[in-house]
PDB file of C-alpha atoms and ligand atoms in Angstrom:
ATOM      1  CA  UNK A  63       0.000   0.000   0.000  1.00 45.00           C
ATOM      2  CA  UNK A  64       1.100   3.532  -0.677  1.00 43.00           C
ATOM      3  CA  UNK A  65       2.409   5.505   2.279  1.00 42.00           C
ATOM      4  CA  UNK A  66       3.782   8.974   2.653  1.00 47.00           C
ATOM      5  CA  UNK A  67       5.397  11.005   5.409  1.00 43.00           C
ATOM      6  CA  UNK A  68       3.788  14.316   6.288  1.00 41.00           C
ATOM      7  CA  UNK A  69       4.570  17.042   8.777  1.00 44.00           C
ATOM      8  CA  UNK A  70       2.388  20.004   7.789  1.00 47.00           C
ATOM      9  CA  UNK A  71      -0.578  20.797   5.551  1.00 77.00           C
ATOM     10  CA  UNK A  72      -1.101  19.034   2.233  1.00 93.00           C
ATOM     11  CA  UNK A  73       0.168  20.569  -0.987  1.00 93.00           C
ATOM     12  CA  UNK A  74      -2.085  20.692  -4.074  1.00 94.00           C
ATOM     13  CA  UNK A  75       0.066  17.907  -5.564  1.00 95.00           C
ATOM     14  CA  UNK A  76      -0.510  15.705  -2.524  1.00 96.00           C
ATOM     15  CA  UNK A  77      -4.253  16.371  -2.701  1.00 97.00           C
ATOM     16  CA  UNK A  78      -4.188  15.440  -6.388  1.00 97.00           C
ATOM     17  CA  UNK A  79      -2.414  12.182  -5.540  1.00 98.00           C
ATOM     18  CA  UNK A  80      -4.855  11.296  -2.756  1.00 98.00           C
ATOM     19  CA  UNK A  81      -7.905  12.090  -4.892  1.00 98.00           C
ATOM     20  CA  UNK A  82      -6.488   9.981  -7.709  1.00 98.00           C
ATOM     21  CA  UNK A  83      -5.795   7.071  -5.340  1.00 98.00           C
ATOM     22  CA  UNK A  84      -9.345   7.228  -3.952  1.00 98.00           C
ATOM     23  CA  UNK A  85     -10.647   7.108  -7.509  1.00 98.00           C
ATOM     24  CA  UNK A  86      -8.424   4.219  -8.674  1.00 98.00           C
ATOM     25  CA  UNK A  87      -7.240   1.884  -5.880  1.00 98.00           C
ATOM     26  CA  UNK A  88      -9.920   3.335  -3.570  1.00 98.00           C
ATOM     27  CA  UNK A  89      -7.682   3.976  -0.550  1.00 98.00           C
ATOM     28  CA  UNK A  90      -4.629   5.927   0.584  1.00 98.00           C
ATOM     29  CA  UNK A  91      -2.469   5.870   3.724  1.00 98.00           C
ATOM     30  CA  UNK A  92      -1.013   9.086   5.058  1.00 98.00           C
ATOM     31  CA  UNK A  93       1.618   8.615   7.759  1.00 96.00           C
ATOM     32  CA  UNK A  94       2.242  10.924  10.751  1.00 95.00           C
ATOM     33  CA  UNK A  95      -0.930  13.005  10.580  1.00 97.00           C
ATOM     34  CA  UNK A  96      -0.683  13.349  14.350  1.00 97.00           C
ATOM     35  CA  UNK A  97       2.209  12.475  16.648  1.00 97.00           C
ATOM     36  CA  UNK A  98       2.335   9.131  18.470  1.00 97.00           C
ATOM     37  CA  UNK A  99       1.862  11.103  21.711  1.00 97.00           C
ATOM     38  CA  UNK A 100      -1.348  12.695  20.425  1.00 97.00           C
ATOM     39  CA  UNK A 101      -2.532   9.313  19.176  1.00 98.00           C
ATOM     40  CA  UNK A 102      -1.758   7.747  22.539  1.00 98.00           C
ATOM     41  CA  UNK A 103      -3.766  10.465  24.294  1.00 98.00           C
ATOM     42  CA  UNK A 104      -6.764   9.810  22.020  1.00 98.00           C
ATOM     43  CA  UNK A 105      -6.316   6.052  22.476  1.00 98.00           C
ATOM     44  CA  UNK A 106      -6.451   6.335  26.275  1.00 98.00           C
ATOM     45  CA  UNK A 107      -9.558   8.548  26.056  1.00 98.00           C
ATOM     46  CA  UNK A 108     -11.210   6.060  23.686  1.00 98.00           C
ATOM     47  CA  UNK A 109     -10.520   3.028  25.860  1.00 98.00           C
ATOM     48  CA  UNK A 110     -11.873   4.926  28.887  1.00 97.00           C
ATOM     49  CA  UNK A 111     -15.119   5.631  26.996  1.00 97.00           C
ATOM     50  CA  UNK A 112     -15.430   1.962  26.077  1.00 96.00           C
ATOM     51  CA  UNK A 113     -15.074   1.085  29.769  1.00 95.00           C
ATOM     52  CA  UNK A 114     -17.752   3.646  30.659  1.00 93.00           C
ATOM     53  CA  UNK A 115     -20.107   2.095  28.086  1.00 90.00           C
ATOM     54  CA  UNK A 116     -19.420  -1.363  29.557  1.00 88.00           C
ATOM     55  CA  UNK A 117     -20.091  -0.147  33.099  1.00 90.00           C
ATOM     56  CA  UNK A 118     -23.397   1.386  31.946  1.00 89.00           C
ATOM     57  CA  UNK A 119     -24.356  -1.816  30.167  1.00 85.00           C
ATOM     58  CA  UNK A 120     -24.670   0.239  26.990  1.00 80.00           C
ATOM     59  CA  UNK A 121     -21.794  -1.313  25.114  1.00 74.00           C
ATOM     60  CA  UNK A 122     -22.018  -2.379  21.485  1.00 89.00           C
ATOM     61  CA  UNK A 123     -19.928  -5.385  20.523  1.00 91.00           C
ATOM     62  CA  UNK A 124     -19.682  -7.696  17.528  1.00 92.00           C
ATOM     63  CA  UNK A 125     -17.133 -10.225  16.242  1.00 93.00           C
ATOM     64  CA  UNK A 126     -17.841 -12.802  19.002  1.00 91.00           C
ATOM     65  CA  UNK A 127     -17.967  -9.939  21.478  1.00 92.00           C
ATOM     66  CA  UNK A 128     -14.345  -9.004  20.798  1.00 96.00           C
ATOM     67  CA  UNK A 129     -14.844  -5.910  18.638  1.00 97.00           C
ATOM     68  CA  UNK A 130     -16.210  -2.883  20.432  1.00 96.00           C
ATOM     69  CA  UNK A 131     -17.788   0.235  19.005  1.00 96.00           C
ATOM     70  CA  UNK A 132     -18.144   3.552  20.791  1.00 97.00           C
ATOM     71  CA  UNK A 133     -20.704   5.806  19.130  1.00 96.00           C
ATOM     72  CA  UNK A 134     -21.273   9.561  19.069  1.00 96.00           C
ATOM     73  CA  UNK A 135     -17.762  10.688  20.026  1.00 98.00           C
ATOM     74  CA  UNK A 136     -18.241  14.376  19.271  1.00 98.00           C
ATOM     75  CA  UNK A 137     -19.845  15.148  22.619  1.00 97.00           C
ATOM     76  CA  UNK A 138     -17.502  12.851  24.545  1.00 97.00           C
ATOM     77  CA  UNK A 139     -14.222  14.742  24.612  1.00 97.00           C
ATOM     78  CA  UNK A 140     -12.406  17.744  23.238  1.00 97.00           C
ATOM     79  CA  UNK A 141      -9.853  15.479  21.549  1.00 98.00           C
ATOM     80  CA  UNK A 142     -12.586  14.000  19.343  1.00 98.00           C
ATOM     81  CA  UNK A 143     -13.907  17.434  18.383  1.00 98.00           C
ATOM     82  CA  UNK A 144     -10.351  18.324  17.398  1.00 97.00           C
ATOM     83  CA  UNK A 145      -9.761  15.185  15.323  1.00 98.00           C
ATOM     84  CA  UNK A 146     -13.064  15.294  13.417  1.00 98.00           C
ATOM     85  CA  UNK A 147     -12.033  18.718  12.049  1.00 97.00           C
ATOM     86  CA  UNK A 148      -8.324  17.997  11.629  1.00 97.00           C
ATOM     87  CA  UNK A 149      -7.150  20.260   8.758  1.00 96.00           C
ATOM     88  CA  UNK A 150      -5.411  17.475   6.855  1.00 97.00           C
ATOM     89  CA  UNK A 151      -8.478  15.261   6.889  1.00 98.00           C
ATOM     90  CA  UNK A 152     -10.815  18.121   6.033  1.00 97.00           C
ATOM     91  CA  UNK A 153      -8.587  19.180   3.128  1.00 97.00           C
ATOM     92  CA  UNK A 154      -8.921  15.699   1.625  1.00 98.00           C
ATOM     93  CA  UNK A 155     -12.683  15.453   2.036  1.00 98.00           C
ATOM     94  CA  UNK A 156     -13.381  18.993   0.920  1.00 97.00           C
ATOM     95  CA  UNK A 157     -11.449  18.203  -2.238  1.00 96.00           C
ATOM     96  CA  UNK A 158     -13.353  14.983  -2.877  1.00 97.00           C
ATOM     97  CA  UNK A 159     -16.807  15.685  -1.404  1.00 98.00           C
ATOM     98  CA  UNK A 160     -17.073  19.446  -1.783  1.00 96.00           C
ATOM     99  CA  UNK A 161     -16.339  22.481   0.410  1.00 95.00           C
ATOM    100  CA  UNK A 162     -19.704  22.024   2.172  1.00 95.00           C
ATOM    101  CA  UNK A 163     -18.781  18.482   3.298  1.00 97.00           C
ATOM    102  CA  UNK A 164     -20.542  17.145   6.424  1.00 97.00           C
ATOM    103  CA  UNK A 165     -19.656  14.408   8.900  1.00 98.00           C
ATOM    104  CA  UNK A 166     -21.695  11.204   8.767  1.00 98.00           C
ATOM    105  CA  UNK A 167     -20.357   9.397  11.840  1.00 98.00           C
ATOM    106  CA  UNK A 168     -17.451   9.666  14.241  1.00 98.00           C
ATOM    107  CA  UNK A 169     -16.987   6.478  16.243  1.00 98.00           C
ATOM    108  CA  UNK A 170     -14.332   4.191  17.686  1.00 98.00           C
ATOM    109  CA  UNK A 171     -13.733   0.630  16.528  1.00 98.00           C
ATOM    110  CA  UNK A 172     -11.691  -1.381  19.010  1.00 98.00           C
ATOM    111  CA  UNK A 173     -10.529  -4.732  17.667  1.00 98.00           C
ATOM    112  CA  UNK A 174      -9.776  -6.706  20.820  1.00 98.00           C
ATOM    113  CA  UNK A 175      -7.379  -9.622  21.338  1.00 98.00           C
ATOM    114  CA  UNK A 176      -8.828 -12.763  19.764  1.00 97.00           C
ATOM    115  CA  UNK A 177     -11.230 -10.852  17.524  1.00 98.00           C
ATOM    116  CA  UNK A 178     -12.147 -12.517  14.231  1.00 98.00           C
ATOM    117  CA  UNK A 179     -12.283 -10.564  10.965  1.00 97.00           C
ATOM    118  CA  UNK A 180     -14.976  -7.898  11.007  1.00 97.00           C
ATOM    119  CA  UNK A 181     -16.574  -9.102   7.758  1.00 97.00           C
ATOM    120  CA  UNK A 182     -16.291  -7.733   4.219  1.00 98.00           C
ATOM    121  CA  UNK A 183     -18.630  -4.827   3.609  1.00 98.00           C
ATOM    122  CA  UNK A 184     -19.106  -1.374   2.133  1.00 98.00           C
ATOM    123  CA  UNK A 185     -19.865   1.697   4.213  1.00 98.00           C
ATOM    124  CA  UNK A 186     -23.006   3.802   4.633  1.00 97.00           C
ATOM    125  CA  UNK A 187     -24.816   5.129   2.620  1.00 97.00           C
ATOM    126  CA  UNK A 188     -23.860   2.432   0.113  1.00 98.00           C
ATOM    127  CA  UNK A 189     -25.095  -0.452   2.271  1.00 97.00           C
ATOM    128  CA  UNK A 190     -28.433   1.342   2.497  1.00 96.00           C
ATOM    129  CA  UNK A 191     -28.687   1.772  -1.289  1.00 97.00           C
ATOM    130  CA  UNK A 192     -29.736  -0.480  -4.139  1.00 97.00           C
ATOM    131  CA  UNK A 193     -26.975  -1.172  -6.676  1.00 98.00           C
ATOM    132  CA  UNK A 194     -25.835  -0.069  -9.107  1.00 98.00           C
ATOM    133  CA  UNK A 195     -24.500   2.853  -7.058  1.00 98.00           C
ATOM    134  CA  UNK A 196     -23.942   6.194  -8.750  1.00 96.00           C
ATOM    135  CA  UNK A 197     -20.394   6.703  -9.961  1.00 94.00           C
ATOM    136  CA  UNK A 198     -18.273   9.302  -8.140  1.00 94.00           C
ATOM    137  CA  UNK A 199     -17.882  10.135  -4.471  1.00 97.00           C
ATOM    138  CA  UNK A 200     -20.806  10.194  -2.037  1.00 98.00           C
ATOM    139  CA  UNK A 201     -18.874   9.416   1.120  1.00 98.00           C
ATOM    140  CA  UNK A 202     -15.376   8.773   2.441  1.00 98.00           C
ATOM    141  CA  UNK A 203     -14.017   6.888   5.414  1.00 98.00           C
ATOM    142  CA  UNK A 204     -11.141   8.042   7.609  1.00 98.00           C
ATOM    143  CA  UNK A 205      -9.505   5.419   9.814  1.00 98.00           C
ATOM    144  CA  UNK A 206      -7.352   7.033  12.508  1.00 98.00           C
ATOM    145  CA  UNK A 207      -4.667   4.576  13.594  1.00 98.00           C
ATOM    146  CA  UNK A 208      -4.376   5.139  17.326  1.00 98.00           C
ATOM    147  CA  UNK A 209      -2.058   2.106  17.464  1.00 98.00           C
ATOM    148  CA  UNK A 210       0.441   0.852  14.954  1.00 98.00           C
ATOM    149  CA  UNK A 211      -1.752  -1.118  12.534  1.00 98.00           C
ATOM    150  CA  UNK A 212      -0.073  -4.448  11.692  1.00 98.00           C
ATOM    151  CA  UNK A 213      -1.058  -7.510   9.720  1.00 97.00           C
ATOM    152  CA  UNK A 214      -1.721  -9.453  12.942  1.00 98.00           C
ATOM    153  CA  UNK A 215      -3.464  -6.903  15.191  1.00 98.00           C
ATOM    154  CA  UNK A 216      -6.607  -6.207  13.153  1.00 98.00           C
ATOM    155  CA  UNK A 217      -5.503  -3.664  10.549  1.00 98.00           C
ATOM    156  CA  UNK A 218      -8.064  -2.665   7.930  1.00 98.00           C
ATOM    157  CA  UNK A 219      -7.910  -4.644   4.681  1.00 98.00           C
ATOM    158  CA  UNK A 220      -9.187  -3.385   1.314  1.00 98.00           C
ATOM    159  CA  UNK A 221      -9.772  -4.930  -2.094  1.00 98.00           C
ATOM    160  CA  UNK A 222      -8.221  -2.475  -4.500  1.00 98.00           C
ATOM    161  CA  UNK A 223     -10.591  -1.212  -7.175  1.00 98.00           C
ATOM    162  CA  UNK A 224     -13.649  -3.001  -5.750  1.00 98.00           C
ATOM    163  CA  UNK A 225     -15.563   0.295  -5.433  1.00 98.00           C
ATOM    164  CA  UNK A 226     -15.716   0.361  -9.233  1.00 98.00           C
ATOM    165  CA  UNK A 227     -18.157  -2.571  -9.211  1.00 98.00           C
ATOM    166  CA  UNK A 228     -20.745  -0.094  -7.826  1.00 98.00           C
ATOM    167  CA  UNK A 229     -22.246  -2.875  -5.711  1.00 98.00           C
ATOM    168  CA  UNK A 230     -21.576  -4.759  -2.455  1.00 98.00           C
ATOM    169  CA  UNK A 231     -19.611  -8.037  -2.473  1.00 98.00           C
ATOM    170  CA  UNK A 232     -21.659 -11.193  -2.840  1.00 97.00           C
ATOM    171  CA  UNK A 233     -21.268 -13.773  -0.076  1.00 96.00           C
ATOM    172  CA  UNK A 234     -17.821 -15.380  -0.377  1.00 96.00           C
ATOM    173  CA  UNK A 235     -16.799 -13.169  -3.289  1.00 98.00           C
ATOM    174  CA  UNK A 236     -14.259 -10.930  -1.532  1.00 98.00           C
ATOM    175  CA  UNK A 237     -12.510 -13.961  -0.005  1.00 97.00           C
ATOM    176  CA  UNK A 238     -11.493 -15.025  -3.530  1.00 98.00           C
ATOM    177  CA  UNK A 239      -9.753 -11.749  -4.295  1.00 98.00           C
ATOM    178  CA  UNK A 240      -6.327 -10.422  -3.258  1.00 98.00           C
ATOM    179  CA  UNK A 241      -6.524  -7.936  -0.393  1.00 98.00           C
ATOM    180  CA  UNK A 242      -4.190  -5.170   0.676  1.00 98.00           C
ATOM    181  CA  UNK A 243      -3.578  -4.589   4.357  1.00 98.00           C
ATOM    182  CA  UNK A 244      -3.454  -1.001   5.598  1.00 98.00           C
ATOM    183  CA  UNK A 245      -0.442  -1.208   7.886  1.00 98.00           C
ATOM    184  CA  UNK A 246       0.744   2.096   9.296  1.00 98.00           C
ATOM    185  CA  UNK A 247       2.362   3.646  12.337  1.00 98.00           C
ATOM    186  CA  UNK A 248       0.474   5.120  15.280  1.00 98.00           C
ATOM    187  CA  UNK A 249      -0.914   8.527  14.259  1.00 98.00           C
ATOM    188  CA  UNK A 250      -1.400   7.643  10.592  1.00 98.00           C
ATOM    189  CA  UNK A 251      -4.664   7.850   8.674  1.00 98.00           C
ATOM    190  CA  UNK A 252      -6.218   5.525   6.102  1.00 98.00           C
ATOM    191  CA  UNK A 253      -8.591   7.257   3.697  1.00 98.00           C
ATOM    192  CA  UNK A 254     -11.015   5.040   1.792  1.00 98.00           C
ATOM    193  CA  UNK A 255     -13.651   5.441  -0.865  1.00 98.00           C
ATOM    194  CA  UNK A 256     -16.872   4.552   1.002  1.00 98.00           C
ATOM    195  CA  UNK A 257     -17.838   2.025  -1.669  1.00 98.00           C
ATOM    196  CA  UNK A 258     -14.655  -0.076  -1.377  1.00 98.00           C
ATOM    197  CA  UNK A 259     -14.943  -3.654  -0.096  1.00 98.00           C
ATOM    198  CA  UNK A 260     -13.095  -3.761   3.215  1.00 98.00           C
ATOM    199  CA  UNK A 261     -12.966  -5.181   6.740  1.00 98.00           C
ATOM    200  CA  UNK A 262     -10.831  -5.176   9.878  1.00 98.00           C
ATOM    201  CA  UNK A 263      -8.659  -8.310  10.087  1.00 98.00           C
ATOM    202  CA  UNK A 264      -8.446 -10.721  13.053  1.00 98.00           C
ATOM    203  CA  UNK A 265      -6.393  -9.610  16.036  1.00 98.00           C
ATOM    204  CA  UNK A 266      -4.074 -12.417  17.120  1.00 98.00           C
ATOM    205  CA  UNK A 267      -2.068 -10.234  19.527  1.00 98.00           C
ATOM    206  CA  UNK A 268      -2.763  -9.676  23.228  1.00 98.00           C
ATOM    207  CA  UNK A 269      -3.458  -5.932  22.859  1.00 98.00           C
ATOM    208  CA  UNK A 270      -6.530  -4.103  21.520  1.00 98.00           C
ATOM    209  CA  UNK A 271      -6.160  -2.298  18.198  1.00 98.00           C
ATOM    210  CA  UNK A 272      -7.824   1.076  18.580  1.00 98.00           C
ATOM    211  CA  UNK A 273      -9.094   3.004  15.561  1.00 98.00           C
ATOM    212  CA  UNK A 274     -11.361   5.996  15.116  1.00 98.00           C
ATOM    213  CA  UNK A 275     -13.679   6.049  12.127  1.00 98.00           C
ATOM    214  CA  UNK A 276     -14.633   9.424  10.713  1.00 98.00           C
ATOM    215  CA  UNK A 277     -17.032   9.292   7.808  1.00 98.00           C
ATOM    216  CA  UNK A 278     -17.765  12.351   5.693  1.00 98.00           C
ATOM    217  CA  UNK A 279     -20.570  12.834   3.177  1.00 98.00           C
ATOM    218  CA  UNK A 280     -21.539  15.167   0.430  1.00 97.00           C
ATOM    219  CA  UNK A 281     -23.779  17.638   2.234  1.00 93.00           C
ATOM    220  CA  UNK A 282     -26.993  16.341   0.670  1.00 91.00           C
ATOM    221  CA  UNK A 283     -26.411  12.754   1.834  1.00 95.00           C
ATOM    222  CA  UNK A 284     -28.170  12.215   5.158  1.00 93.00           C
ATOM    223  CA  UNK A 285     -25.633  11.296   7.887  1.00 96.00           C
ATOM    224  CA  UNK A 286     -25.526   7.826   9.419  1.00 97.00           C
ATOM    225  CA  UNK A 287     -25.470   9.084  13.013  1.00 96.00           C
ATOM    226  CA  UNK A 288     -27.598  11.944  14.314  1.00 95.00           C
ATOM    227  CA  UNK A 289     -24.761  14.445  14.026  1.00 95.00           C
ATOM    228  CA  UNK A 290     -26.700  17.742  14.482  1.00 92.00           C
ATOM    229  CA  UNK A 291     -27.859  16.800  17.967  1.00 93.00           C
ATOM    230  CA  UNK A 292     -24.552  15.549  19.352  1.00 95.00           C
ATOM    231  CA  UNK A 293     -23.885  19.011  20.776  1.00 96.00           C
ATOM    232  CA  UNK A 294     -26.465  21.428  22.207  1.00 93.00           C
ATOM    233  CA  UNK A 295     -26.668  25.094  21.170  1.00 90.00           C
ATOM    234  CA  UNK A 296     -24.759  26.015  24.341  1.00 95.00           C
ATOM    235  CA  UNK A 297     -22.054  23.433  23.759  1.00 96.00           C
ATOM    236  CA  UNK A 298     -21.732  24.520  20.154  1.00 95.00           C
ATOM    237  CA  UNK A 299     -21.516  28.235  20.903  1.00 94.00           C
ATOM    238  CA  UNK A 300     -17.740  28.362  21.312  1.00 94.00           C
ATOM    239  CA  UNK A 301     -16.975  25.797  18.614  1.00 97.00           C
ATOM    240  CA  UNK A 302     -15.667  26.598  15.134  1.00 97.00           C
ATOM    241  CA  UNK A 303     -17.836  27.332  12.106  1.00 96.00           C
ATOM    242  CA  UNK A 304     -16.255  24.241  10.544  1.00 97.00           C
ATOM    243  CA  UNK A 305     -17.500  21.989  13.343  1.00 97.00           C
ATOM    244  CA  UNK A 306     -20.975  23.508  13.012  1.00 96.00           C
ATOM    245  CA  UNK A 307     -20.850  22.763   9.289  1.00 95.00           C
ATOM    246  CA  UNK A 308     -19.642  19.187   9.842  1.00 97.00           C
ATOM    247  CA  UNK A 309     -22.473  18.543  12.291  1.00 96.00           C
ATOM    248  CA  UNK A 310     -24.997  19.725   9.686  1.00 92.00           C
ATOM    249  CA  UNK A 311     -25.815  22.901  11.598  1.00 89.00           C
ATOM    250  CA  UNK A 312     -25.275  24.996   8.515  1.00 82.00           C
ATOM    251  CA  UNK A 313     -27.919  23.273   6.364  1.00 78.00           C
ATOM    252  CA  UNK A 314     -30.992  25.461   6.954  1.00 67.00           C
ATOM    253  CA  UNK A 315     -33.655  22.904   6.070  1.00 65.00           C
ATOM    254  CA  UNK A 316     -32.025  20.237   8.237  1.00 64.00           C
ATOM    255  CA  UNK A 317     -31.184  22.255  11.326  1.00 63.00           C
ATOM    256  CA  UNK A 318     -32.996  20.943  14.441  1.00 59.00           C
ATOM    257  CA  UNK A 319     -34.246  24.495  15.069  1.00 63.00           C
ATOM    258  CA  UNK A 320     -35.627  24.767  11.587  1.00 63.00           C
ATOM    259  CA  UNK A 321     -39.210  24.376  12.728  1.00 63.00           C
ATOM    260  CA  UNK A 322     -38.838  27.290  15.145  1.00 67.00           C
ATOM    261  CA  UNK A 323     -38.321  29.858  12.431  1.00 68.00           C
ATOM    262  CA  UNK A 324     -40.132  28.369   9.450  1.00 69.00           C
ATOM    263  CA  UNK A 325     -43.672  27.055   9.206  1.00 72.00           C
ATOM    264  CA  UNK A 326     -45.673  25.348   6.538  1.00 73.00           C
ATOM    265  CA  UNK A 327     -48.471  27.307   4.932  1.00 80.00           C
ATOM    266  CA  UNK A 328     -51.056  26.366   2.319  1.00 84.00           C
ATOM    267  CA  UNK A 329     -48.696  27.463  -0.395  1.00 81.00           C
ATOM    268  CA  UNK A 330     -45.257  26.567   0.961  1.00 78.00           C
ATOM    269  CA  UNK A 331     -43.071  27.727   3.844  1.00 73.00           C
ATOM    270  CA  UNK A 332     -43.000  31.033   5.625  1.00 77.00           C
ATOM    271  CA  UNK A 333     -40.517  32.466   8.079  1.00 73.00           C
ATOM    272  CA  UNK A 334     -41.659  33.725  11.486  1.00 66.00           C
TER     273      UNK A 334
HETATM  274  O1  AKG B 437     -11.832  -0.555  12.173  1.00 82.59           O
HETATM  275  C1  AKG B 437     -11.567  -0.872  11.006  1.00 82.59           C
HETATM  276  O2  AKG B 437     -10.454  -1.243  10.648  1.00 82.59           O
HETATM  277  C2  AKG B 437     -12.631  -0.806   9.963  1.00 82.59           C
HETATM  278  C3  AKG B 437     -14.014  -0.954  10.525  1.00 82.59           C
HETATM  279  C4  AKG B 437     -15.053  -0.722   9.484  1.00 82.59           C
HETATM  280  O3  AKG B 437     -14.844  -0.901   8.327  1.00 82.59           O
HETATM  281  C5  AKG B 437     -16.379  -0.229   9.863  1.00 82.59           C
HETATM  282  O4  AKG B 437     -16.716  -0.257  11.040  1.00 82.59           O
HETATM  283  O5  AKG B 437     -17.141   0.199   8.976  1.00 82.59           O
HETATM  284 FE1  FE2 B 438     -16.414  -0.118   7.126  1.00 82.59          FE
END
């Protein structure tokens, strides 16, 4: 898989290369987006949230109970609000999905020791759509590697070019095809085309593999999670315009407060 070292913002040439990779292979790994120390900080915060979910009995597991998901991260820590709007990630998705890009989900996927493969799939909204899918980009996935991702600790695997089929894999189909494993160092990011066939691999080590999954949509594609309501008006007040945009708080007809200022009349909508 292609990897690249990075210390600052992306150049237009790098953005060209990433866009091209998302169009052709369907994925791209960017190394050193954050430092290992920053990644470790986010990893500790993520594992603590997973423990909180467990203690509340509200945990979500799959993969024989060994893969854990933590949902709705935006309201659960400043570090997550920082990462969802990381300038490098936003530069990629604004290039591919438009300047008015929105977030679709921001969650953690923790592949625990002994976890089996997650299962080949495509990401939302594709799994909610009937094939053939429209060509082009509707959504993109961002996998934050909060650990080194290795071939034996549950790294993400992709089937290069599979997004071009414009359909999900049939049962057993992906297993017949060569896969590429997204190995990368702690603090790296894997970008994928949302329609690519992919999964997390089994974890045969004794440590959890912690990843954050940030999905971004074209603004007209309804988000997978309820993003607008993850922060209240008060919580949002001091946040950036970009975060408000990502949470869908800049789409007038979809804002939760929409109904307060607009009302339906016999002939349409009226403000007031
Ligand atoms: O955590 C990973 O490596 C990928 C998980 C994934 O594809 C998903 O949850 O949609
Ligand atoms: Fe996925």
